[in-house]
Amino acid sequence: MNVRRSLAIAGLLLLVVGTYMGLFVAPPERHMGEVQRIMYVHVPSAWNAMLLYTFAFGFAIASLWSGKPEWDDRLVGAVEVAVVLNALLLVQGSIWGRATWGVWWDWDVRLTTSLVMLLLFAGVLTLRRMASAERRAQWSAVATIVAFVDVPLVYYCVRWWRSLHQIQSSPETVDPAMVIPLRLNAIGILLLGVAWLMARAAIEKARRRRDEAPLPSRVIVKETAHA
Amino acid sequence: MRVVWSILAKDLLLEWRERARTLSVVLFAVVTLLLFSFALGPDVEALRAGTPGFLVLALLLSSTLALNESFRIEREDRALEGLLMRPVGSMAMFYAKALANALLLTLLAPVVVGLAVVLYSLEVGPPALAGLVGCWALGAAGLAAPGTLYAAMTSRLKTQDVALPILLFPLVVPVLLGSVKAMDLVLFGDAMNQLQSWVSLLLAFDVIYWAVCGVLFRYAVEEGE
Amino acid sequence: MPEGVIVGGWSYVIAAYSITAIVLVAYAWSIHRRGRDERGKRGRHE
Amino acid sequence: MGAHARESAVHASGLGRRFGRYWALAHVDLEVPYGTSVWLRGSNGAGKTTLLRLVASLSTPSCGELAVGGHDVYRQRAAIRRSVSLVSHALYLYAGLTARETLAMWAQLGGTAAAARDVERRLDEVGLAAAADRRVGEFSAGMRKRLALARALLEAPRILLLDEPFSSLDRAGCELVEAWVRRFAETGGTVLMASHDHERSRALCERVIDLEDGQIVGRETLRATGDPS
């Protein structure tokens, strides 16, 4: 509880500072002007969604390997938080697109990939809800692994399908005044995300416990022999 | 291997015995193709340009029918559980079921591709036809692997008719794109020599998912704690 | 990429940041509420 | 107890299975030596089917130990399944296959040449020789049951699990099952069966386990192992 709370508070603080710097300290970008400020929340959302999906993938493997339900708790935490960030990513990307390309949606590689990714992992959460208790953990892990493996394939196929987009700009090539808010926000969302992951895992664990009735007390066995 | 073959033979025999059901999958694919044509209006040029997309969508939509059907026979008298009780190994079971599904979906190709050639007055020679069927087969294989894995899970659910498509369709976006583009290049010429990269994308998807799903199938069919 | 600088655009920035803030707060609240519900239910069962 | 595990066909201690909030089986301690026939007695919902499914390794225990033929149920499912046959409520039959095809496929899956040669004999034994080439879908409930029994025989198990073997069978069918279980037990096979047919079960089995609400409430020894009534 304490770890979770301090992570959340630290994350929030970083996020506030990063956002302030991103909005008011960092200079506007050369071509995109003020619109570029969306990047300070957009890119961190993307990084963290990917990172949390990767966590989920790791948890899925651990869950199948060990059969321990704790890994499944963490898995649902990671997937759920990542799906929220992923949905945000799409909305931010769409607003950015409207401002720079003049359309809400462009079949851009990363935007399209993140839409497919959202559908894939929303599918994991749906399957989870439909599965019976005995199979829930295994099915969630299976679906998570299958979905995660798909992400690079989707990325490459969309890229080949429509390869007319800007190349990824690495933080080294941009102004340091831009790098700092970006990093602050990235770490802020990461800490917040991990705190949520833990909170969500705790909820799942509590739900599991609630469904576990205590073992009934042992009855006395009557022995009879006719031999 | 022998075990894979005997389960596969059983599936194919049952498929043949219940050919009325199998035929309904074929009919469904044909109807889908027709509907796409009506939706796009009678402009032959536009229809012709859209052929690869229509073909792959017909395949995709009929695949969920075929996949659900393939597990209905296993669920009816819980026969899948009977197979589990034999020293078969879930991997062998997976490959048998997935092969049966891939074969069945591939067998749709001659009918649906043939119909498309007639409907959209495509001018194709034997090499192009072979190419189309080849792309179709690669796509069918790509659908069959994750499709078999997911159908094994969703066949236990009351919501199986919805569950399978919402899980499967986003997953097979690479298969869809890959086979549409590959068919497009086969049909309308491949000026920049891109066919190879699309075919290798399809192959990569097939290889990865035939391997991964084979390993994971066990967790889809065995009961956990 | 278009030439020149995009002028204005603050409204897009504000929209993006507000939506982000709303979604993050809403999710935090939902986690909090679900956690509280779960603790409440457990109390009743035991 | 642990030392006996190797010699017992079934060894369970503290075995439990939970479904959600409900314990279908709890505190089950069981020691079944090879060559013994055990009758699981109890009303519906007492946990008989759950116990049989656990022993068959189709279901995973929620707690406790379970070894079948000396193999641990958590880690050695494949080995357990090689030595165990289950005839459950669901008969695991494909409606579209004929009786002969069903058995032939099962023999192939088992992988033993002896089983493949046995197909005709087994069909004859359960009185389905005349119907061998008809599809299972056209069979009556009794015929389906007989086919499932023939299939279980084909698997040449060391341990036989029967869930209500007499249900949906006519008199002749029941007698067939009785003769068949008796022969299996005489050749050293181990039987665990759940049944509501008191008379037949009492005649067949050496021991009785009473189940109630998921727990063993009584054990009865009817006669010494291997001693025909």
XYZ file of C-alpha atoms in Angstrom:
727
model
C 0.000 0.000 0.000
C 2.773 2.398 0.952
C 4.920 1.524 -2.034
C 1.902 1.954 -4.253
C 0.966 5.304 -2.759
C 4.506 6.707 -2.955
C 4.847 5.531 -6.560
C 1.581 7.225 -7.439
C 2.539 10.460 -5.695
C 6.008 10.563 -7.249
C 4.503 9.812 -10.655
C 1.926 12.542 -10.273
C 4.549 15.100 -9.240
C 6.769 14.274 -12.197
C 3.772 14.458 -14.479
C 2.775 17.895 -13.162
C 6.296 19.292 -13.542
C 6.775 17.667 -16.943
C 3.446 18.956 -18.216
C 4.176 22.469 -16.956
C 7.536 22.465 -18.704
C 6.069 20.968 -21.829
C 3.315 23.539 -22.030
C 5.069 26.713 -20.898
C 8.857 26.288 -20.800
C 9.738 24.309 -23.897
C 9.974 26.334 -27.106
C 7.485 25.715 -29.950
C 8.766 23.394 -32.639
C 10.068 24.777 -35.940
C 7.435 23.325 -38.266
C 4.608 22.235 -36.110
C 4.567 25.180 -33.736
C 2.511 24.856 -30.578
C 0.752 21.687 -31.747
C 3.971 19.813 -31.151
C 3.335 20.170 -27.407
C 0.898 17.265 -27.682
C 3.996 15.129 -28.055
C 4.859 15.550 -24.366
C 1.910 13.386 -23.383
C 1.553 11.439 -26.601
C 4.966 9.840 -26.821
C 5.106 8.910 -23.107
C 1.674 7.252 -23.445
C 2.962 5.252 -26.384
C 6.166 4.177 -24.652
C 4.373 3.160 -21.497
C 1.569 1.321 -23.264
C 4.193 -0.725 -25.105
C 6.175 -1.261 -21.929
C 3.116 -2.441 -19.996
C 2.131 -4.805 -22.810
C 5.637 -6.200 -22.578
C 5.181 -6.650 -18.829
C 1.892 -8.420 -19.527
C 3.660 -10.730 -21.941
C 6.232 -11.570 -19.279
C 3.499 -12.145 -16.689
C 1.652 -14.396 -19.127
C 4.688 -16.603 -19.596
C 5.291 -16.672 -15.834
C 1.636 -17.519 -15.260
C 1.670 -20.496 -17.622
C 5.075 -21.615 -16.408
C 4.347 -21.545 -12.697
C 0.566 -21.878 -12.604
C 0.558 -19.383 -9.729
C -2.547 -17.145 -9.711
C -0.543 -14.084 -8.570
C 0.911 -13.765 -12.063
C -2.569 -13.689 -13.491
C -3.492 -10.842 -11.112
C -0.529 -8.851 -12.371
C -1.335 -9.756 -15.947
C -4.810 -8.281 -15.777
C -3.369 -5.168 -14.094
C -0.800 -4.654 -16.821
C -3.210 -5.279 -19.684
C -5.901 -3.027 -18.279
C -3.598 -0.048 -17.621
C -1.954 -0.528 -21.008
C -5.342 -0.579 -22.730
C -6.258 2.740 -21.050
C -2.984 4.329 -22.201
C -3.454 2.804 -25.619
C -6.922 4.352 -25.939
C -5.474 7.723 -24.879
C -2.745 7.287 -27.442
C -5.312 6.937 -30.201
C -7.252 10.025 -29.135
C -4.111 12.139 -28.815
C -2.828 10.825 -32.129
C -6.094 11.656 -33.775
C -6.069 15.231 -32.441
C -2.480 15.620 -33.564
C -3.457 14.321 -36.983
C -6.284 16.806 -37.262
C -3.924 19.663 -36.379
C -1.046 18.671 -38.654
C -2.550 16.697 -41.529
C -6.032 18.204 -41.379
C -7.756 14.839 -40.866
C -8.788 12.995 -37.721
C -7.557 9.709 -39.011
C -4.697 8.892 -41.296
C -3.663 5.327 -42.072
C -0.334 6.099 -40.542
C 1.815 3.164 -39.438
C 1.901 3.862 -35.747
C -1.665 5.085 -35.443
C -3.002 2.041 -37.278
C -0.804 -0.342 -35.333
C -1.995 1.119 -32.057
C -5.622 0.705 -33.110
C -5.068 -2.964 -33.914
C -3.127 -3.342 -30.667
C -6.018 -1.870 -28.701
C -8.462 -4.286 -30.324
C -6.145 -7.231 -29.652
C -5.761 -6.544 -25.953
C -9.356 -5.451 -25.446
C -10.043 -8.939 -26.801
C -7.907 -10.398 -24.006
C -10.011 -8.584 -21.403
C -13.237 -9.705 -23.097
C -12.171 -13.345 -23.237
C -11.230 -13.094 -19.583
C -14.696 -11.942 -18.622
C -16.309 -14.771 -20.527
C -14.057 -17.570 -19.236
C -14.945 -19.771 -16.277
C -12.856 -19.414 -13.121
C -10.879 -22.624 -13.713
C -9.771 -21.533 -17.140
C -9.515 -17.778 -16.771
C -5.816 -17.531 -15.945
C -4.688 -19.909 -18.651
C -6.844 -18.384 -21.345
C -5.793 -14.831 -20.475
C -2.149 -15.835 -20.680
C -2.637 -17.632 -23.991
C -4.480 -14.685 -25.535
C -1.890 -12.214 -24.231
C 0.994 -14.162 -25.746
C -0.788 -14.590 -29.057
C -1.672 -10.872 -29.188
C 1.780 -9.682 -28.195
C 3.500 -11.753 -30.864
C 1.193 -10.122 -33.409
C 2.252 -6.522 -32.688
C 5.545 -6.460 -34.659
C 3.876 -8.321 -37.525
C 1.093 -5.751 -37.674
C 3.627 -2.939 -37.505
C 5.653 -4.223 -40.430
C 2.704 -5.080 -42.600
C 1.088 -1.688 -42.091
C 4.426 -0.060 -42.813
C 4.787 -1.886 -46.103
C 1.164 -1.330 -46.897
C 1.528 2.409 -46.611
C 5.057 3.658 -46.305
C 4.750 7.396 -46.509
C 5.361 8.650 -43.078
C 7.794 10.659 -41.061
C 10.729 8.819 -39.607
C 10.897 8.448 -35.869
C 12.735 11.378 -34.326
C 15.037 10.319 -31.557
C 15.378 12.592 -28.504
C 19.052 13.306 -29.334
C 18.191 15.366 -32.382
C 15.826 17.727 -30.623
C 16.309 20.653 -28.286
C 17.225 19.657 -24.681
C 14.399 21.875 -23.492
C 12.107 19.458 -25.280
C 13.798 16.279 -24.041
C 13.408 17.059 -20.342
C 9.599 17.402 -20.195
C 9.308 14.345 -22.424
C 11.390 12.248 -20.044
C 9.695 13.617 -16.928
C 6.288 12.751 -18.302
C 7.447 9.337 -19.453
C 8.759 8.429 -16.024
C 5.736 10.025 -14.368
C 3.279 7.926 -16.366
C 5.422 4.857 -15.805
C 5.350 5.259 -12.029
C 1.644 6.001 -12.057
C 1.041 3.044 -14.355
C 2.970 0.677 -12.122
C 1.045 1.931 -9.083
C -2.230 1.277 -10.933
C -1.007 -2.117 -12.068
C -0.346 -3.039 -8.452
C -3.680 -1.662 -7.287
C -5.544 -3.532 -10.009
C -3.659 -6.738 -9.185
C -4.635 -6.319 -5.540
C -8.284 -5.951 -6.533
C -8.077 -9.112 -8.622
C -6.486 -10.945 -5.730
C -9.241 -9.754 -3.380
C -11.849 -10.984 -5.868
C -10.176 -14.351 -6.030
C -10.078 -14.558 -2.246
C -13.728 -13.632 -2.030
C -14.584 -16.551 -4.287
C -12.528 -18.944 -2.195
C -14.782 -20.455 0.402
C -12.904 -21.888 3.369
C -12.383 -25.630 3.357
C -15.308 -27.269 5.155
C -14.434 -29.004 8.401
C -13.616 -32.682 8.233
C -16.344 -35.175 9.038
C -15.821 -38.443 10.903
C -15.484 -41.507 8.726
C -17.421 -44.609 9.649
C -15.490 -47.839 8.989
C -17.311 -51.141 8.516
C -15.938 -54.543 7.563
C -17.896 -57.668 6.658
C -14.900 -59.844 5.998
C 2.862 -38.165 -36.821
C 0.662 -41.223 -37.092
C -1.532 -39.801 -34.376
C -1.831 -36.482 -36.209
C -2.829 -38.392 -39.296
C -5.531 -40.460 -37.606
C -7.186 -37.416 -35.997
C -6.910 -35.564 -39.287
C -8.404 -38.509 -41.161
C -11.271 -38.590 -38.670
C -11.929 -34.875 -39.188
C -11.857 -35.131 -42.946
C -14.100 -38.192 -42.919
C -16.624 -36.413 -40.696
C -16.404 -33.344 -42.908
C -17.211 -35.569 -45.885
C -20.033 -37.381 -44.108
C -21.615 -34.087 -43.173
C -20.924 -32.476 -46.504
C -24.188 -30.581 -46.306
C -22.634 -28.517 -43.514
C -19.342 -28.183 -45.343
C -21.231 -27.087 -48.399
C -22.940 -24.377 -46.393
C -19.522 -22.850 -45.665
C -18.854 -22.792 -49.419
C -22.236 -21.230 -50.077
C -21.594 -18.636 -47.401
C -18.324 -17.632 -49.085
C -20.099 -17.360 -52.439
C -22.927 -15.261 -51.011
C -20.398 -12.952 -49.351
C -18.653 -12.410 -52.649
C -21.956 -11.597 -54.314
C -22.925 -9.136 -51.605
C -19.656 -7.255 -51.919
C -20.274 -6.907 -55.617
C -23.775 -5.524 -55.067
C -22.523 -3.146 -52.387
C -20.007 -1.652 -54.803
C -22.432 -1.212 -57.658
C -22.188 -2.434 -61.215
C -18.988 -0.611 -62.161
C -16.919 -3.514 -63.520
C -13.649 -1.642 -63.318
C -14.102 -0.833 -59.626
C -15.216 -4.395 -58.930
C -12.207 -5.786 -60.711
C -9.872 -3.529 -58.738
C -11.469 -4.699 -55.511
C -11.243 -8.409 -56.305
C -8.353 -9.266 -53.947
C -10.117 -7.600 -51.040
C -13.425 -9.334 -51.738
C -11.733 -12.703 -52.019
C -9.853 -12.375 -48.743
C -12.893 -11.035 -46.891
C -14.964 -13.953 -48.171
C -12.264 -16.271 -46.832
C -12.092 -14.462 -43.508
C -15.851 -14.431 -42.917
C -16.340 -18.072 -43.851
C -13.377 -19.124 -41.723
C -15.203 -18.435 -38.457
C -18.056 -20.668 -39.598
C -15.665 -23.467 -40.476
C -13.689 -23.087 -37.247
C -16.741 -23.094 -35.004
C -18.039 -26.091 -36.898
C -14.801 -28.000 -36.459
C -15.099 -27.718 -32.686
C -18.826 -28.344 -32.588
C -18.175 -31.996 -33.422
C -15.629 -32.146 -30.624
C -17.992 -30.578 -28.111
C -21.171 -32.477 -28.910
C -20.350 -35.546 -26.843
C -17.252 -33.958 -25.283
C -15.163 -36.014 -27.658
C -12.243 -33.637 -27.223
C -12.005 -34.803 -23.645
C -11.902 -38.371 -24.902
C -8.964 -37.456 -27.127
C -7.238 -35.844 -24.146
C -7.582 -39.126 -22.278
C -5.627 -40.963 -24.933
C -1.837 -40.683 -24.877
C -2.061 -38.315 -27.825
C -0.455 -35.092 -26.703
C -2.162 -31.783 -27.164
C 0.367 -30.707 -29.786
C -0.577 -33.572 -32.072
C -4.231 -32.696 -31.511
C -3.586 -29.100 -32.435
C -1.734 -29.897 -35.629
C -4.395 -32.358 -36.714
C -7.256 -29.921 -36.133
C -5.379 -26.957 -37.620
C -4.413 -28.954 -40.706
C -7.991 -30.058 -41.199
C -9.173 -26.456 -40.960
C -6.436 -25.164 -43.264
C -7.295 -27.836 -45.823
C -10.998 -27.125 -45.690
C -10.450 -23.373 -46.113
C -8.020 -23.976 -48.968
C -10.608 -26.129 -50.710
C -12.870 -23.079 -50.913
C -10.338 -21.455 -53.247
C -11.270 -23.113 -56.546
C -14.963 -22.288 -56.090
C -14.624 -18.731 -54.861
C -11.688 -17.714 -57.064
C -13.396 -19.300 -60.052
C -16.564 -17.384 -59.336
C -14.627 -14.130 -59.013
C -12.991 -14.698 -62.396
C -16.429 -15.049 -63.971
C -18.183 -12.261 -62.052
C -15.519 -9.624 -62.506
C -14.434 -10.806 -65.975
C -10.840 -11.144 -64.894
C -8.412 -12.019 -67.627
C -6.092 -14.440 -65.964
C -3.922 -17.224 -67.287
C -3.104 -20.425 -65.466
C 0.005 -18.947 -63.726
C -2.012 -16.079 -62.263
C -4.740 -18.489 -61.164
C -2.162 -20.675 -59.488
C -0.754 -17.570 -57.828
C -4.189 -16.575 -56.511
C -4.828 -20.031 -55.124
C -1.348 -20.016 -53.603
C -1.983 -16.703 -51.818
C -5.343 -18.036 -50.680
C -3.703 -21.163 -49.276
C -1.099 -19.140 -47.386
C -3.852 -16.947 -45.991
C -5.952 -19.986 -45.056
C -2.996 -21.470 -43.202
C -2.514 -18.187 -41.356
C -6.167 -18.157 -40.298
C -6.243 -21.812 -39.339
C -3.483 -21.713 -36.704
C -4.723 -18.971 -34.350
C -8.286 -19.786 -35.410
C -8.002 -23.362 -34.175
C -6.456 -22.216 -30.902
C -9.164 -19.628 -30.258
C -12.019 -21.830 -31.451
C -10.922 -24.479 -28.947
C -11.464 -21.884 -26.216
C -14.537 -20.076 -27.515
C -16.357 -23.319 -28.327
C -16.905 -23.663 -24.570
C -18.642 -20.300 -24.376
C -22.296 -19.440 -24.883
C -21.130 -16.398 -26.823
C -18.949 -18.367 -29.214
C -20.432 -16.854 -32.357
C -19.325 -13.371 -31.360
C -16.280 -14.294 -29.349
C -14.331 -15.963 -32.133
C -14.471 -13.096 -34.658
C -13.674 -10.363 -32.147
C -10.605 -12.268 -31.020
C -9.512 -13.561 -34.383
C -10.100 -10.665 -36.772
C -7.720 -8.092 -35.243
C -5.110 -10.797 -34.917
C -5.126 -11.695 -38.583
C -4.711 -8.161 -39.903
C -1.274 -9.144 -41.265
C -2.826 -12.138 -43.031
C -5.529 -9.952 -44.515
C -3.122 -7.261 -45.715
C -0.551 -9.778 -46.876
C -2.887 -11.864 -48.961
C -4.802 -8.895 -50.377
C -1.600 -7.208 -51.509
C -0.115 -10.433 -52.814
C -3.267 -11.235 -54.805
C -3.334 -7.687 -56.082
C 0.223 -8.003 -57.378
C -0.542 -11.389 -58.939
C -3.616 -10.008 -60.703
C -2.520 -6.574 -61.806
C 1.210 -6.919 -62.294
C 4.149 -6.559 -60.023
C 6.129 -3.638 -61.383
C 8.350 -3.112 -58.354
C 8.913 -6.763 -57.464
C 7.106 -6.519 -54.145
C 5.347 -9.852 -54.303
C 8.185 -11.630 -52.603
C 8.100 -9.449 -49.497
C 4.325 -9.920 -49.049
C 4.620 -13.633 -49.521
C 7.413 -13.752 -46.982
C 5.275 -11.756 -44.538
C 2.526 -14.357 -44.939
C 5.022 -17.163 -44.554
C 6.484 -15.547 -41.446
C 3.007 -15.235 -39.915
C 2.233 -18.855 -40.762
C 5.486 -20.207 -39.342
C 5.308 -18.137 -36.145
C 1.692 -18.946 -35.365
C 1.860 -22.626 -36.293
C 4.701 -22.900 -33.797
C 3.345 -20.682 -30.993
C -0.215 -22.013 -31.099
C 1.016 -25.594 -31.098
C 2.772 -24.941 -27.801
C -0.133 -22.983 -26.297
C -2.934 -25.351 -27.312
C -2.439 -27.382 -24.173
C -3.472 -24.433 -22.021
C -6.525 -23.835 -24.171
C -7.947 -27.334 -23.724
C -6.753 -28.537 -20.320
C -8.581 -27.466 -17.217
C -6.578 -25.308 -14.827
C -6.986 -24.901 -11.116
C 5.385 17.150 -44.571
C 3.861 20.611 -45.071
C 6.236 23.572 -45.278
C 6.170 26.466 -42.847
C 4.934 26.722 -39.309
C 1.467 25.750 -38.174
C 0.145 28.841 -36.466
C -2.159 28.712 -33.510
C -2.977 25.161 -32.573
C -3.315 25.877 -28.861
C -6.897 24.649 -28.975
C -5.690 21.218 -30.137
C -3.071 21.156 -27.400
C -5.650 22.057 -24.760
C -8.050 19.434 -26.078
C -5.368 16.720 -26.011
C -4.194 17.567 -22.509
C -7.718 17.831 -21.101
C -8.781 14.492 -22.538
C -5.622 12.899 -21.180
C -6.236 14.379 -17.739
C -9.900 13.326 -17.730
C -9.120 9.747 -18.751
C -6.300 9.365 -16.228
C -8.416 10.785 -13.398
C -11.388 8.643 -14.395
C -9.266 5.506 -14.419
C -7.708 6.370 -11.064
C -11.184 6.883 -9.653
C -12.444 3.599 -11.094
C -9.509 1.713 -9.544
C -10.148 3.419 -6.228
C -13.851 2.625 -6.297
C -13.363 -0.997 -7.288
C -10.782 -1.417 -4.535
C -13.131 0.067 -1.969
C -16.039 -2.127 -3.130
C -13.890 -5.204 -2.879
C -12.759 -4.379 0.634
C -16.375 -3.714 1.602
C -17.558 -7.050 0.224
C -14.812 -8.960 1.968
C -15.740 -7.355 5.247
C -19.290 -8.604 4.848
C -18.286 -12.165 4.022
C -15.949 -12.647 6.934
C 1.407 -43.127 3.511
C 3.885 -41.781 1.029
C 5.706 -45.106 0.877
C 2.515 -46.864 -0.168
C 1.927 -44.534 -3.071
C 4.017 -46.664 -5.404
C 2.124 -49.826 -4.635
C -1.355 -48.330 -4.818
C -3.398 -47.872 -7.915
C -4.818 -44.709 -6.423
C -3.388 -42.781 -3.529
C -4.964 -39.553 -2.322
C -4.497 -37.541 0.809
C -6.196 -34.316 1.748
C -7.535 -34.120 -1.793
C -9.957 -31.285 -2.518
C -11.528 -29.624 -5.536
C -13.250 -26.279 -5.413
C -15.505 -24.749 -8.028
C -15.835 -21.103 -7.148
C -17.216 -20.850 -3.647
C -18.243 -24.445 -3.551
C -16.111 -27.400 -2.483
C -17.140 -30.306 -4.677
C -14.657 -32.521 -2.863
C -12.719 -32.080 0.396
C -10.456 -34.011 2.758
C -10.414 -37.095 0.606
C -7.946 -39.727 1.796
C -7.988 -42.775 -0.397
C -5.828 -45.848 -0.791
C -6.859 -48.287 -3.506
C -4.519 -51.262 -3.928
C -4.114 -52.782 -7.386
C -6.679 -55.413 -8.217
C -9.383 -53.937 -6.017
C -12.853 -52.930 -7.104
C -14.251 -49.912 -5.325
C -17.828 -48.683 -5.411
C -18.330 -44.963 -4.884
C -21.740 -44.587 -3.268
C -23.583 -41.347 -2.753
C -26.430 -39.200 -3.934
C -26.196 -36.804 -6.858
C -23.781 -33.996 -6.164
C -21.899 -35.971 -3.514
C -18.664 -35.607 -5.487
C -18.442 -38.982 -7.227
C -17.990 -37.578 -10.713
C -15.538 -34.960 -9.491
C -13.432 -37.667 -7.854
C -13.432 -39.800 -10.993
C -12.435 -36.815 -13.129
C -9.602 -35.980 -10.769
C -8.332 -39.560 -10.865
C -8.577 -39.476 -14.658
C -6.382 -36.314 -14.517
C -8.985 -34.399 -16.526
C -9.363 -31.994 -13.636
C -6.690 -30.474 -11.408
C -7.009 -30.698 -7.609
C -7.363 -27.468 -5.669
C -5.415 -28.967 -2.794
C -3.952 -32.226 -1.581
C -1.980 -35.090 -3.078
C -3.109 -37.504 -5.727
C -1.101 -40.247 -7.369
C -2.564 -42.659 -9.894
C -0.509 -45.743 -10.697
C 2.334 -44.070 -8.823
C 2.199 -41.019 -11.102
C 1.667 -37.559 -9.708
C -1.470 -35.894 -11.056
C 0.106 -32.439 -11.204
C 3.138 -33.416 -13.228
C 2.614 -36.767 -14.923
C -0.729 -36.515 -16.647
C 0.438 -38.295 -19.778
C 1.570 -41.336 -17.778
C -1.711 -41.428 -15.868
C -3.720 -41.278 -19.038
C -1.833 -44.206 -20.465
C -2.906 -46.430 -17.590
C -6.450 -45.176 -17.015
C -9.693 -45.510 -18.965
C -12.789 -43.494 -18.199
C -16.362 -44.197 -19.201
C -18.170 -41.047 -18.152
C -21.635 -39.553 -18.668
C -20.450 -38.020 -21.912
C -19.360 -40.941 -24.045
C -16.856 -39.115 -26.272
C -18.362 -40.476 -29.481
C -18.540 -38.844 -32.893
C -22.034 -39.159 -34.332
C -20.704 -39.267 -37.885
C -18.411 -42.280 -37.490
C -19.488 -45.917 -37.579
C -18.854 -48.169 -34.601
C -15.985 -49.895 -36.351
C -14.376 -46.604 -37.391
C -14.672 -45.294 -33.851
C -12.812 -48.241 -32.422
C -10.265 -48.282 -35.226
C -9.456 -44.631 -34.637
C -9.147 -45.157 -30.914
C -6.852 -48.125 -31.473
C -4.663 -46.002 -33.736
C -4.466 -43.232 -31.183
C -3.366 -45.704 -28.545
C -0.686 -46.811 -30.894
C -0.609 -50.511 -30.053
C -0.887 -53.065 -32.826
C -2.665 -55.431 -30.442
C -5.481 -52.925 -30.001
C -5.992 -52.676 -33.760
C -6.322 -56.448 -33.998
C -8.782 -56.405 -31.115
C -11.370 -54.197 -32.796
C -13.508 -57.019 -34.209
C -13.347 -59.071 -31.043
C -14.408 -56.129 -28.899
C -17.323 -55.308 -31.187
C -18.425 -58.891 -30.884
C -18.041 -58.873 -27.128
C -20.380 -55.938 -26.598
C -22.873 -57.314 -29.102
C -22.383 -54.655 -31.754
C -20.913 -56.839 -34.484
C -24.088 -56.612 -36.547
C -24.236 -52.846 -36.215
C -20.521 -52.264 -36.765
C -20.986 -50.315 -39.978
C -23.835 -48.131 -38.821
C -23.185 -44.587 -37.739
C -23.090 -43.845 -34.056
C -25.604 -41.071 -34.614
C -28.272 -43.703 -35.349
C -27.508 -45.737 -32.227
C -29.784 -46.015 -29.219
C -28.478 -44.826 -25.863
C -27.770 -48.420 -24.841
C -25.794 -49.143 -27.996
C -23.762 -45.993 -27.516
C -22.948 -47.037 -24.002
C -21.842 -50.460 -25.183
C -19.615 -48.885 -27.791
C -18.047 -46.645 -25.172
C -17.364 -49.707 -23.024
C -15.810 -51.528 -25.955
C -13.604 -48.538 -26.533
C -12.503 -48.462 -22.907
C -11.561 -52.161 -23.178
C -9.560 -51.469 -26.267
C -7.368 -49.074 -24.354
C -6.132 -52.013 -22.226
C -6.104 -49.957 -19.040
C -4.780 -51.003 -15.660
C -7.314 -48.819 -13.912
C -10.884 -48.479 -15.055
C -13.065 -45.544 -14.021
C -16.792 -46.000 -14.562
C -19.315 -43.243 -13.999
C -22.799 -44.811 -13.822
C -21.941 -47.780 -16.049
C -25.455 -49.251 -15.744
C -27.448 -46.186 -16.650
C -29.304 -46.261 -19.969
C -28.599 -49.969 -20.371
C -31.193 -52.710 -20.630
C -30.984 -55.872 -18.538
C -28.801 -57.696 -21.047
C -26.527 -54.695 -21.263
C -26.156 -54.511 -17.503
C -25.293 -58.175 -17.319
C -22.747 -57.649 -20.022
C -21.120 -54.862 -18.050
C -21.124 -56.984 -14.906
C -19.463 -59.918 -16.624
C -17.033 -57.618 -18.234
C -16.019 -55.743 -15.098
C -15.681 -59.030 -13.250
C -13.360 -60.408 -15.894
C -11.329 -57.209 -15.848
C -10.985 -57.393 -12.068
C -10.074 -61.093 -12.154
C -7.168 -60.360 -14.451
C -5.770 -57.938 -11.886
C -7.457 -54.742 -13.038
C -8.474 -51.998 -10.646
C -11.981 -50.572 -10.837
C -13.440 -47.381 -9.423
C -17.092 -47.040 -10.173
C -19.827 -44.624 -9.225
C -23.277 -46.112 -9.416
C -26.822 -45.856 -8.156
C -27.450 -49.548 -8.836
C -26.903 -50.907 -5.345
C -27.543 -54.553 -6.061
C -25.170 -54.898 -8.973
C -22.479 -52.735 -7.433
C -22.566 -54.626 -4.175
C -22.122 -57.890 -6.055
C -19.233 -56.537 -8.102
C -17.108 -54.568 -5.692
C -15.008 -55.470 -2.699
C -15.059 -52.105 -1.061
C -17.485 -49.258 -0.702
C -16.691 -45.590 -0.238
C -19.586 -43.435 0.915
C -19.505 -39.860 -0.268
C -21.661 -37.074 1.058
C -21.343 -33.368 0.237
C -17.877 -33.882 -1.136
C -16.462 -35.807 1.772
C -15.896 -39.463 2.528
C -18.319 -40.348 5.326
C -17.937 -44.107 5.403
C -15.812 -46.997 4.242
C -17.052 -50.534 4.054
C -15.177 -53.703 3.202
C -17.573 -56.205 1.666
C -15.055 -58.990 1.132
C -11.328 -59.513 0.885
C -9.671 -58.434 -2.326
C -9.640 -61.138 -4.955
C -12.234 -63.224 -3.147
C -15.214 -63.833 -5.407
C -18.607 -63.639 -3.761
